[in-house]
XYZ file of C-alpha atoms in Angstrom:
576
model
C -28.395 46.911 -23.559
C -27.423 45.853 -27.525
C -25.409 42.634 -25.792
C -24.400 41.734 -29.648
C -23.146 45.240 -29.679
C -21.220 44.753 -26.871
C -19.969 41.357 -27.751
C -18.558 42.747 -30.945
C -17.040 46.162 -29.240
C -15.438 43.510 -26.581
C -14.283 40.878 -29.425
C -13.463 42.424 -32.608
C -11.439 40.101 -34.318
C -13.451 36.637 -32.854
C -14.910 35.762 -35.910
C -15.229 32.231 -35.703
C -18.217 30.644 -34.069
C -19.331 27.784 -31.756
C -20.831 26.056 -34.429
C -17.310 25.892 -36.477
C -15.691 24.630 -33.338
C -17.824 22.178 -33.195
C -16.901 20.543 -36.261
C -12.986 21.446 -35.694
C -13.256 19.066 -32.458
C -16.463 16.416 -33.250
C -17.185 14.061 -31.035
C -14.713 11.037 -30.443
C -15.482 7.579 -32.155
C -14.961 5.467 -29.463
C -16.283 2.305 -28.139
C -19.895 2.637 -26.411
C -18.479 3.773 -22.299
C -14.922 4.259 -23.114
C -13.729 7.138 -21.138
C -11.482 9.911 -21.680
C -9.667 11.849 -19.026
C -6.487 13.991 -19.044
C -3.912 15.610 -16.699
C -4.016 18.862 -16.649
C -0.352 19.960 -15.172
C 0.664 23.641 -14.889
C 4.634 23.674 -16.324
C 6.107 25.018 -12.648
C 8.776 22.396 -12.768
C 7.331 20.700 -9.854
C 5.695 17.556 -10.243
C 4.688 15.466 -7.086
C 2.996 12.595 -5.867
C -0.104 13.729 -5.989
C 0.029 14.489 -9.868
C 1.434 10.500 -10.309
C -1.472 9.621 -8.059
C -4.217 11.484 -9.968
C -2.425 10.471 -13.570
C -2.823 6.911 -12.403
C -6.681 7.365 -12.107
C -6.701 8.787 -15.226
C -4.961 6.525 -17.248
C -6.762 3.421 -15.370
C -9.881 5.014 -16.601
C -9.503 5.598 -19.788
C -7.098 2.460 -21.151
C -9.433 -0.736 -19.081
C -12.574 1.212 -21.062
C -10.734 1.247 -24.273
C -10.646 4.987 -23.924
C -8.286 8.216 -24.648
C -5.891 9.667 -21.760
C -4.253 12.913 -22.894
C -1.859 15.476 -21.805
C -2.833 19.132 -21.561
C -0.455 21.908 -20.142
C -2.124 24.623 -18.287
C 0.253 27.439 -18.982
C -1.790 30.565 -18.905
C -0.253 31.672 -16.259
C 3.190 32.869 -16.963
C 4.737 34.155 -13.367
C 4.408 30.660 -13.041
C 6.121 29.335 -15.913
C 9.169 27.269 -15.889
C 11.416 26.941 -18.907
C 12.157 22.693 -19.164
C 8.975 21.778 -16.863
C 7.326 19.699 -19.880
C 10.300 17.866 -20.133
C 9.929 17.022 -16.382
C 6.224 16.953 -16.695
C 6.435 13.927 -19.338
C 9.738 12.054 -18.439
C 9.313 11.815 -14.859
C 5.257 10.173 -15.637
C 6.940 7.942 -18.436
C 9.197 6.575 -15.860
C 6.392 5.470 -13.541
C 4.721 3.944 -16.396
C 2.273 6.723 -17.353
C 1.967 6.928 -21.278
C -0.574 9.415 -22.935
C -2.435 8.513 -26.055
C -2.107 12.138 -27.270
C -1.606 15.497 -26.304
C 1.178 17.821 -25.223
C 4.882 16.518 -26.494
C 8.554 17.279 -25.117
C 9.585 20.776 -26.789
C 12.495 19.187 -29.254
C 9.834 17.221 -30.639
C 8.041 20.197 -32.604
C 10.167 19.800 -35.781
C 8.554 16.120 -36.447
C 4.654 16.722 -35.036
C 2.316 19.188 -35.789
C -1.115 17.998 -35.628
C -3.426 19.635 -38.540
C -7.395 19.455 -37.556
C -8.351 22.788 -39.515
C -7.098 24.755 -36.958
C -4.530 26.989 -37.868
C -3.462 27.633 -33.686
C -2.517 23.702 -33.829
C 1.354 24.503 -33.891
C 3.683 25.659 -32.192
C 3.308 29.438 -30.047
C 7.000 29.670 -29.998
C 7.344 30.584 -26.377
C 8.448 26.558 -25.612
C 8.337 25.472 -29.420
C 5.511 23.212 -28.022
C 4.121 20.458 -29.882
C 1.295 18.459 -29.675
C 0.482 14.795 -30.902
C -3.414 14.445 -31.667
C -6.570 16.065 -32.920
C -7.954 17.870 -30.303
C -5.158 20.483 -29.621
C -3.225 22.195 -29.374
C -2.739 20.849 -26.116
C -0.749 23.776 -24.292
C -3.685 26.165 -23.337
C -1.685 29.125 -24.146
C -2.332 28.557 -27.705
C -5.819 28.284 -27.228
C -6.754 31.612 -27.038
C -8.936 32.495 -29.593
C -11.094 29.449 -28.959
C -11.510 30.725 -25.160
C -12.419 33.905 -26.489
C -15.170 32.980 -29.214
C -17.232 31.717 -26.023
C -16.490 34.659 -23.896
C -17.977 36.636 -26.791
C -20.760 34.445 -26.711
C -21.548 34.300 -22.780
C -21.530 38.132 -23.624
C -24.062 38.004 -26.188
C -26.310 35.908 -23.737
C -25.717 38.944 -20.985
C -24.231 36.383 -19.228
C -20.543 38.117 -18.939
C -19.333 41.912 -18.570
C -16.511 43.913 -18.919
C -15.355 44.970 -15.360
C -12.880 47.953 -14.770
C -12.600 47.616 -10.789
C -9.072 48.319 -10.338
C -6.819 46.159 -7.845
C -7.134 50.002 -5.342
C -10.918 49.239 -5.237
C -10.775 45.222 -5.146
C -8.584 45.803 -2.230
C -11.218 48.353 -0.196
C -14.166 45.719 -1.248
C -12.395 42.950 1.122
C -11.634 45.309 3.842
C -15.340 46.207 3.929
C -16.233 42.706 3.564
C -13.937 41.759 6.106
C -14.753 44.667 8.528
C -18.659 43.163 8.115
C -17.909 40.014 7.776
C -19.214 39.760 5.073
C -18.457 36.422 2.085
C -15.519 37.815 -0.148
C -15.679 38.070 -3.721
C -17.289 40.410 -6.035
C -20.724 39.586 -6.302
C -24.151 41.960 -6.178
C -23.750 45.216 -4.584
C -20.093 44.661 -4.849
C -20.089 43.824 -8.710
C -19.896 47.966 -9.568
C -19.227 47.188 -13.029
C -22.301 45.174 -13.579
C -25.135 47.670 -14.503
C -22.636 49.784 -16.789
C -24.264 50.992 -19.957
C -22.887 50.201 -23.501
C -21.857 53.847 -23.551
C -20.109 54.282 -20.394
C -18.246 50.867 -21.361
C -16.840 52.474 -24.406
C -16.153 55.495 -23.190
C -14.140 53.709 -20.591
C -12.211 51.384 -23.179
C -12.084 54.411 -25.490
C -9.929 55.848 -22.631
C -7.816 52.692 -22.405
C -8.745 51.323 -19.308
C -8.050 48.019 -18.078
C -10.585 45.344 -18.052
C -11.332 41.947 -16.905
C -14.430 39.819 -17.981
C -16.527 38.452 -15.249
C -19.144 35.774 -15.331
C -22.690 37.378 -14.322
C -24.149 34.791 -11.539
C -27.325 34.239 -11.251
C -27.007 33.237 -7.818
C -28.848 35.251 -4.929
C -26.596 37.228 -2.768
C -29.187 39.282 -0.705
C -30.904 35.962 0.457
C -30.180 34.390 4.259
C -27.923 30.901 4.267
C -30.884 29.014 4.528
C -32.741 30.157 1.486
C -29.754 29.838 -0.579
C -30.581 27.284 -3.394
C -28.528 24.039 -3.679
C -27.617 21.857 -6.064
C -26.568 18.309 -6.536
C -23.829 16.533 -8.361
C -22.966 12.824 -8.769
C -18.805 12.813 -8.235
C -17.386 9.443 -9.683
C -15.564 9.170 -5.983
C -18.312 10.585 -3.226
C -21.767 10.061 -4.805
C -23.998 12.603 -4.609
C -22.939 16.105 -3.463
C -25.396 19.142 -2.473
C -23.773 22.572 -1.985
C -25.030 26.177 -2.482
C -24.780 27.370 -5.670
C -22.261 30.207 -7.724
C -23.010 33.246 -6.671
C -19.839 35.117 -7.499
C -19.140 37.145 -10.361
C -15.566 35.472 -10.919
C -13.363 36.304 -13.533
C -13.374 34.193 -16.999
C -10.727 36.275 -19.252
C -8.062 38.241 -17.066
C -7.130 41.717 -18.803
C -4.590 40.721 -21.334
C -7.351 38.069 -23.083
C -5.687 34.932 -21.030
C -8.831 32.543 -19.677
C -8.423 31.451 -16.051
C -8.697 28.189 -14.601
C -12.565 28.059 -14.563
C -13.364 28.871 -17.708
C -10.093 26.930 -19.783
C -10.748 24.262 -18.563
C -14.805 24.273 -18.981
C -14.010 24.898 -22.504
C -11.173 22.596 -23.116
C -12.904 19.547 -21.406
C -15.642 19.774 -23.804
C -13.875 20.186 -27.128
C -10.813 17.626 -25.767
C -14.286 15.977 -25.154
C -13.278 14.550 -21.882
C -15.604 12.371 -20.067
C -14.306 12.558 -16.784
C -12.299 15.086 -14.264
C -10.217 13.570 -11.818
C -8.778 16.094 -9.613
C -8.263 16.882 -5.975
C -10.263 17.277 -2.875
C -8.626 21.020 -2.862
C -11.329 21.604 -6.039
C -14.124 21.172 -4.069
C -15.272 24.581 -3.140
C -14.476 25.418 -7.040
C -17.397 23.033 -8.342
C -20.541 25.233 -8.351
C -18.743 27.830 -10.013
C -17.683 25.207 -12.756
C -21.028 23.752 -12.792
C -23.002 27.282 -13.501
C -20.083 28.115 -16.609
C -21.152 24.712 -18.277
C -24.714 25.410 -18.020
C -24.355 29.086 -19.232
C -22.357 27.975 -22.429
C -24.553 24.952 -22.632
C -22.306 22.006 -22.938
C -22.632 18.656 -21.104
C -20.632 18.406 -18.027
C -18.221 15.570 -17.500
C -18.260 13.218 -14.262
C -15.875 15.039 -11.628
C -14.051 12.634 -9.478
C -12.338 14.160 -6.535
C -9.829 12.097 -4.578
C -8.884 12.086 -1.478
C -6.082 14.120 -0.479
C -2.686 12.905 0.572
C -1.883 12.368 3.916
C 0.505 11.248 6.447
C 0.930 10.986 10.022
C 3.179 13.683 11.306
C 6.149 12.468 13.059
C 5.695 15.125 16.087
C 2.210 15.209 16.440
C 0.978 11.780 15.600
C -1.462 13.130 14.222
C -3.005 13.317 10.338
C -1.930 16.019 8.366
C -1.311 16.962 4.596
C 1.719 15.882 2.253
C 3.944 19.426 2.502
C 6.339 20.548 0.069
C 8.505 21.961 2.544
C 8.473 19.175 5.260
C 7.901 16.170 2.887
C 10.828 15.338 0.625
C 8.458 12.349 -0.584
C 6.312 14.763 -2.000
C 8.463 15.350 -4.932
C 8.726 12.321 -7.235
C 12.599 13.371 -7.897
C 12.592 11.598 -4.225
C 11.432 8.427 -5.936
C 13.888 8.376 -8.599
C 16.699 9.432 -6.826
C 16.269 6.836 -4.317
C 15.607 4.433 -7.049
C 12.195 2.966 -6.293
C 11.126 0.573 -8.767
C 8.336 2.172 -11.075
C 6.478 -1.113 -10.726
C 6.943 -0.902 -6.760
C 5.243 2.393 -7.008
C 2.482 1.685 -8.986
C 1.562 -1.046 -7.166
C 1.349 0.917 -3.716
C -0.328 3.566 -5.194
C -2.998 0.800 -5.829
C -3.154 0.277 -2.225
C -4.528 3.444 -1.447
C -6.211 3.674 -4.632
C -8.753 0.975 -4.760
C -10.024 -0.386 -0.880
C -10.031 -4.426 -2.369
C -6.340 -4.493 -4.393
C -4.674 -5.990 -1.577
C -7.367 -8.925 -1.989
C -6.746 -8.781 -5.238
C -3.168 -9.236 -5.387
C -2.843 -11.896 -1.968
C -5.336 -14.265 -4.611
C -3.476 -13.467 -7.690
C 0.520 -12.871 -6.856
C 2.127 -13.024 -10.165
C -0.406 -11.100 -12.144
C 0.263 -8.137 -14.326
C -0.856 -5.053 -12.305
C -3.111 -3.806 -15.298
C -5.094 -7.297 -15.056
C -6.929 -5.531 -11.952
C -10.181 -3.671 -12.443
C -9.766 -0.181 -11.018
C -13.185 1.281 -9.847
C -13.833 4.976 -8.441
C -16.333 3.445 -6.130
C -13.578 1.910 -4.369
C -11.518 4.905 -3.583
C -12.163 6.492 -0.385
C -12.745 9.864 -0.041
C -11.739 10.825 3.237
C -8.450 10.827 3.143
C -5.401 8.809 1.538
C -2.810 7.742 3.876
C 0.795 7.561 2.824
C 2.878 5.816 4.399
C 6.355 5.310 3.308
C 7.157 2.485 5.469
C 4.319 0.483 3.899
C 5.379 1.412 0.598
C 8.869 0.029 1.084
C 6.900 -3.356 2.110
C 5.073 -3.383 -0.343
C 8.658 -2.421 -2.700
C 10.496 -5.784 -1.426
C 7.553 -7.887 -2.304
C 7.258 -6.335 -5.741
C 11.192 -6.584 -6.304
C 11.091 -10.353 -5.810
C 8.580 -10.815 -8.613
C 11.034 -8.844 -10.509
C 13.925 -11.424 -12.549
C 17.299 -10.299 -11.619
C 18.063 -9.845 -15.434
C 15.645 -7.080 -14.943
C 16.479 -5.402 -11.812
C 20.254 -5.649 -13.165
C 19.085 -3.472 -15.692
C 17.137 -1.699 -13.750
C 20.256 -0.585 -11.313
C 21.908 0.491 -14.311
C 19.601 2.838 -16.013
C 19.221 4.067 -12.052
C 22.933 4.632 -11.538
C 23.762 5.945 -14.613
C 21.658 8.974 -14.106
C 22.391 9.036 -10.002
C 25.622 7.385 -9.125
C 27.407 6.675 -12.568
C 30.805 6.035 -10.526
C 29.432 2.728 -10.035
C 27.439 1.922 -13.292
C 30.397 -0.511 -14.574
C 29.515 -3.029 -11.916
C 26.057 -3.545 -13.720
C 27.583 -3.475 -17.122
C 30.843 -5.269 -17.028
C 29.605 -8.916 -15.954
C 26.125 -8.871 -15.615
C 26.417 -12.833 -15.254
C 28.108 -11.654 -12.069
C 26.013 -9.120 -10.834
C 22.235 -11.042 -11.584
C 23.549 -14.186 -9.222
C 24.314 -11.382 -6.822
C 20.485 -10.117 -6.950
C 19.558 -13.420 -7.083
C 20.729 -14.509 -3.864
C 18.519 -15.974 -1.771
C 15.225 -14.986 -3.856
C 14.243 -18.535 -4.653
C 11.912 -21.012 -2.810
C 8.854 -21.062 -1.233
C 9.750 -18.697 1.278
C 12.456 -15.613 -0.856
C 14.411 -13.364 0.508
C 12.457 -10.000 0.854
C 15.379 -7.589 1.862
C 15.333 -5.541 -1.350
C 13.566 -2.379 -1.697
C 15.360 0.337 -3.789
C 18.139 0.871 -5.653
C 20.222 3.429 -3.375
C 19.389 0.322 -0.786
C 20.151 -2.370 -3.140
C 23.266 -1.302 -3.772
C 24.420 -0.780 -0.017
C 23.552 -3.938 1.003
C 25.270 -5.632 -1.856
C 28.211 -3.394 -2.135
C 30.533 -5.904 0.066
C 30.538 -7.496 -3.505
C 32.658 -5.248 -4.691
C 35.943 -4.823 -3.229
C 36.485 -1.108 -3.827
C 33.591 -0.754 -1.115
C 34.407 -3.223 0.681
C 34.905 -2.743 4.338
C 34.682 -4.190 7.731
C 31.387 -2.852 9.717
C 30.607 -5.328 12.690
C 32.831 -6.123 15.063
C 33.156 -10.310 16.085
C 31.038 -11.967 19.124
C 33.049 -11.156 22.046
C 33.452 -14.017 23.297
C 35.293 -15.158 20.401
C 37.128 -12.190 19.796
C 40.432 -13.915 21.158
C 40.170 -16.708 19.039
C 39.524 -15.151 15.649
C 43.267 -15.677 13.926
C 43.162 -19.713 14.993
C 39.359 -19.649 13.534
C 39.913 -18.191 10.390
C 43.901 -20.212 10.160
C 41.561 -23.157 10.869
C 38.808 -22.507 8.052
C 41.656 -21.556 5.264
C 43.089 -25.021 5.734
C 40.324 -26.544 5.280
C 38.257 -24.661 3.035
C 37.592 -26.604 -0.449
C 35.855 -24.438 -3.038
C 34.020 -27.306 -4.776
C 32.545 -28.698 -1.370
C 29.013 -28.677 -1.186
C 26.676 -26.693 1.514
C 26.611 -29.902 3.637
C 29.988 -30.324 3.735
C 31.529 -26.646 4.250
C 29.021 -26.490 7.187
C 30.668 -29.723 8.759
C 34.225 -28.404 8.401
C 32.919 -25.077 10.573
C 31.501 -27.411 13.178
C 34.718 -29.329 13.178
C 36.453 -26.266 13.818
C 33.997 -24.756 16.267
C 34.441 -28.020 18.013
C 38.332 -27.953 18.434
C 38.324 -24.427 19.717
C 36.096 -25.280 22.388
C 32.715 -24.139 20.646
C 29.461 -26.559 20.978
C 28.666 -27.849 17.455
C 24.844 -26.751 18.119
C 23.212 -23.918 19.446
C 20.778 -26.207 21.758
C 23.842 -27.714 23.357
C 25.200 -24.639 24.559
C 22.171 -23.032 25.598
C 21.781 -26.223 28.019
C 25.034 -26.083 29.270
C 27.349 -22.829 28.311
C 29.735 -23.579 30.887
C 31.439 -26.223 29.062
C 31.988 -23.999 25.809
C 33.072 -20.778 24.825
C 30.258 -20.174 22.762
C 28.476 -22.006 19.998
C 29.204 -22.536 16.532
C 27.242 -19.637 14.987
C 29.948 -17.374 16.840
C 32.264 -19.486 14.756
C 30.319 -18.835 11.024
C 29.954 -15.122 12.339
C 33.760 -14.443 12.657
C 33.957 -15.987 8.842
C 30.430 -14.175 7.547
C 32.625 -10.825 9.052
C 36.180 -11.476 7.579
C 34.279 -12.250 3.915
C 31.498 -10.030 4.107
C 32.376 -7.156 6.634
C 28.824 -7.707 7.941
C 27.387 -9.856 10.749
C 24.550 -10.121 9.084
C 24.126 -11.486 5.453
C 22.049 -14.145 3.177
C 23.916 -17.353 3.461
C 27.862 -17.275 3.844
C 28.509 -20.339 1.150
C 26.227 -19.182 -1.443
C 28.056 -15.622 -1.042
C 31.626 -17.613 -1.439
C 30.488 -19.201 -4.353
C 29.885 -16.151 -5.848
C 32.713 -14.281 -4.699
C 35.174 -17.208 -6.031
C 38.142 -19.021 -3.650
C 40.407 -16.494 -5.033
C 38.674 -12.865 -3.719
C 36.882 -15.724 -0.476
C 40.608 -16.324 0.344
C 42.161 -13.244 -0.044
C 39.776 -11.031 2.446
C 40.260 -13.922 4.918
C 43.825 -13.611 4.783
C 43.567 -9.840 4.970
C 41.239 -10.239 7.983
C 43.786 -11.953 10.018
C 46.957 -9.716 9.396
């Protein structure tokens, strides 16, 4: 077989060569062991935790080294295509505090960028009037195509790749007969029928416009046992050293209409975007010796692979372990996060926790550091299996949000609520003096209030602040139930705005005191036959008629904020 024969009957119009990409995309000039990694999204308009997670391995990576991290959209697939998924892709990373150095850019912004590396593919393909921002694109692979191509052309020079006409009639009756034998699926020696074609029964067959596919030719041995299978061994940045059998499928590298698939892209991308390492899923496991036979055949250096652990949580029903799932996990989705209105910062900073084993350490010894001032390490991710756990993430939410000023958070609940509940963005616009001694409250001292966690929460457990939403939830302690208008008369009449803490507290015991209430707690416990109650019943029936709530940070702080006027008037309303 003429393989250059072939090559050029296959590839026609390829006419540029390794060597020329080579000097398109030279290698970066970076500092010695800076590292460059990317995220590799496909534009489905789904993105999910598990893309934040990997994105913020990536960027750790790469900006603590002094590195690159760079967007690349894997859209070679169209039925999978979504029109707007970049846009999601980008904002909804940018909002967790994800920023690329280069790479793939919102569509709108193709007018203004339009990188120019001596590669005339580097703008836009006009399908999503992409753009890309660097020198190693064009970052959307569907503009790539010639470049994937060039090196299919070559693998075929080698002998190393074939045309294959097996049509999807005979693919099917190949896994029914390896099925029915049970037999490994795939098409692979005996199976491979297209393998052993001569040059002229390959033209003849093109010449009579049949459809092909390119397949990698393996060299690995199908005829021998299990046993006798060779091995080999990788180092992965997460799990050390990994032996499995190697590649001995024939798998597809071009589909029919010229468009690379996953294996070979990104073999070829991750070399000229020269990435140094692949952080990806657990779920790419099985992929690797395929990946690791297509960079030895084209000869380029292979980058460290880092496979985390996939996402878990503990089912509900069961109790037991099980994947994050699209359809049962709403959580999944990071629209959950946003719509909710966790804090990016409160995100990041659980991720951590099931990132790197010692961060918890790390941040009990250092509590007001920036996040970024800890030294994220593969060798301290585990690579079992990452629990999720939303309930620890909340914890770890209300710690985070009281590091937070409230100038911030103010700001915070109105870039949240303008997008998700803009009926009640004015509150965090109009008086913001107002609203940051609100989020304030009780977040001071050596031991701070910890009772905020998102902003959907935040603002239901402040909204008695407000007196469109205003309402009365608890009901009083029974036994003062009959005694709530003489309470509340009682308090009006003496209630003095300007008093201090001290002194409004004495007034209530005065009162609790006259109605037959013991001025402290202890006393009635000893002997709560001589009282009705005890004076917290007393501060509760006030806390209710100025709050709504029985339970709330500190009732004269919350008048003081409120004002006598709006304090006065819901007590007044309370007892007609």
């Amino acid at each position: 077989m003429d393989y250059n024969k072939l090559a050029e009957l296959l590839f026609p119009n390829i006419t540029k060569t390794p060597e020329e990409y080579e000097k398109i995309y030279p290698e970066r000039n970076l500092p010695a062991k800076a590292k460059v990694t990317r995220l590799g999204p496909s534009p489905t308009g789904f993105i999910h935790l598990g893309n934040l997670y990997g994105a913020f391995v990536d960027e750790r990576l790469a900006h603590q080294s002094g590195g690159i991290f760079y967007l690349r959209i894997e859209d070679t697939d169209d039925k999978r295509y979504v029109e707007g998924a970049v846009d999601i892709i980008i904002d909804s990373l940018r909002f967790f505090g994800i920023n690329f150095d280069e790479g793939a850019l919102k569509p709108e912004s193709n007018a203004s960028v339009c990188s120019s590396n001596g590669n005339t593919a580097n703008c836009s393909s006009g399908r999503t009037n992409a753009a890309s921002s660097g020198n190693y694109g064009p970052y959307y692979q569907s503009e790539r195509g010639e470049l994937y191509q060039c090196f299919a052309k070559e693998l075929v020079k080698k002998g190393q790749a074939y045309p294959c006409f097996l049509t999807s009639e005979q693919i099917d009756e190949i896994r029914a007969k390896q099925e029915a034998n049970k037999e490994n699926m795939g098409i692979y020696g005996k199976y491979a029928l297209s393998r052993n074609l001569t040059y002229e029964e390959i033209e003849a067959r093109i010449n009579a416009g049949e459809s092909y596919v390119i397949r990698l030719k393996s060299d690995g041995n199908t005829e021998l046992p299990p046993e006798e299978i060779r091995h080999i061994e990788i180092e992965d940045g997460i799990r050390g050293t990994l032996s499995m059998p190697e590649n001995n499928q024939d798998v597809v590298i071009l589909k029919a209409n010229g468009i690379p698939t996953y294996h070979f892209a990104h073999v070829i991308d991750d070399h000229f975007m020269r990435t140094t390492h692949v952080v990806r899923g657990a779920e790419w496991l099985p992929s690797l010796p395929i990946h690791v036979e297509l960079f030895e055949k084209v000869g380029f250096k292979m980058p460290v692979f880092c496979h985390t652990a996939q996402l878990m949580k503990i089912d509900e029903e069961t109790g037991q372990k099980r994947k994050l799932s699209k359809r049962k996990d709403p959580e999944l989705s990071l629209d959950y996060y946003r719509n909710e209105g966790y804090h990016p910062d409160a995100v990041r900073e659980y991720l951590l926790t099931i990132l790197n084993s010692n961060y918890e350490e790390w941040r009990a010894e250092n509590p007001l550091a920036d996040i970024n001032e800890f030294y994220f390490t593969t060798e301290k991710m585990s690579n079992s299996g990452a629990l999720f756990d939303l309930n620890k993430l909340n914890d770890v939410s209300k710690d985070t949000l009281v590091r937070i000023p409230a100038s911030e958070l103010r700001k915070f609940m109105a870039d949240w609520s303008r997008e998700f509940r803009p009926k009640i963005t004015h509150f965090f616009e109009e008086d913001p003096s107002y609203i940051e001694k609100i989020l304030d409250l009780g977040r001071s001292g050596d031991k701070p209030r910890k009772d905020l966690v998102y902003a959907k929460q935040i603002f239901e457990f402040i909204s008695y602040f407000f007196d469109d939403y205003f309402k009365i939830e608890d009901s009083v302690p029974e036994n003062a139930a009959a005694d709530v208008k003489d309470i509340l008369t009682e308090y009006l009449a003496s209630y003095n705005h300007a008093d201090d803490q001290s002194e409004w507290f004495n007034k209530i015991r005065a009162i609790a005191e006259k109605l037959g209430y013991a001025a402290k707690p202890k006393d009635y416990k000893k002997n709560p036959e001589m009282y009705k109650g005890h004076v917290g019943d007393v501060s509760t029936v006030i806390r209710i008629a100025v709050m709504g709530r029985s339970q709330s940070p500190d009732v004269w702080e919350i008048q003081q904020i409120l004002g006598e006027e709006r304090t006065r008037r819901r007590i007044q309303a309370f007892i007609s």
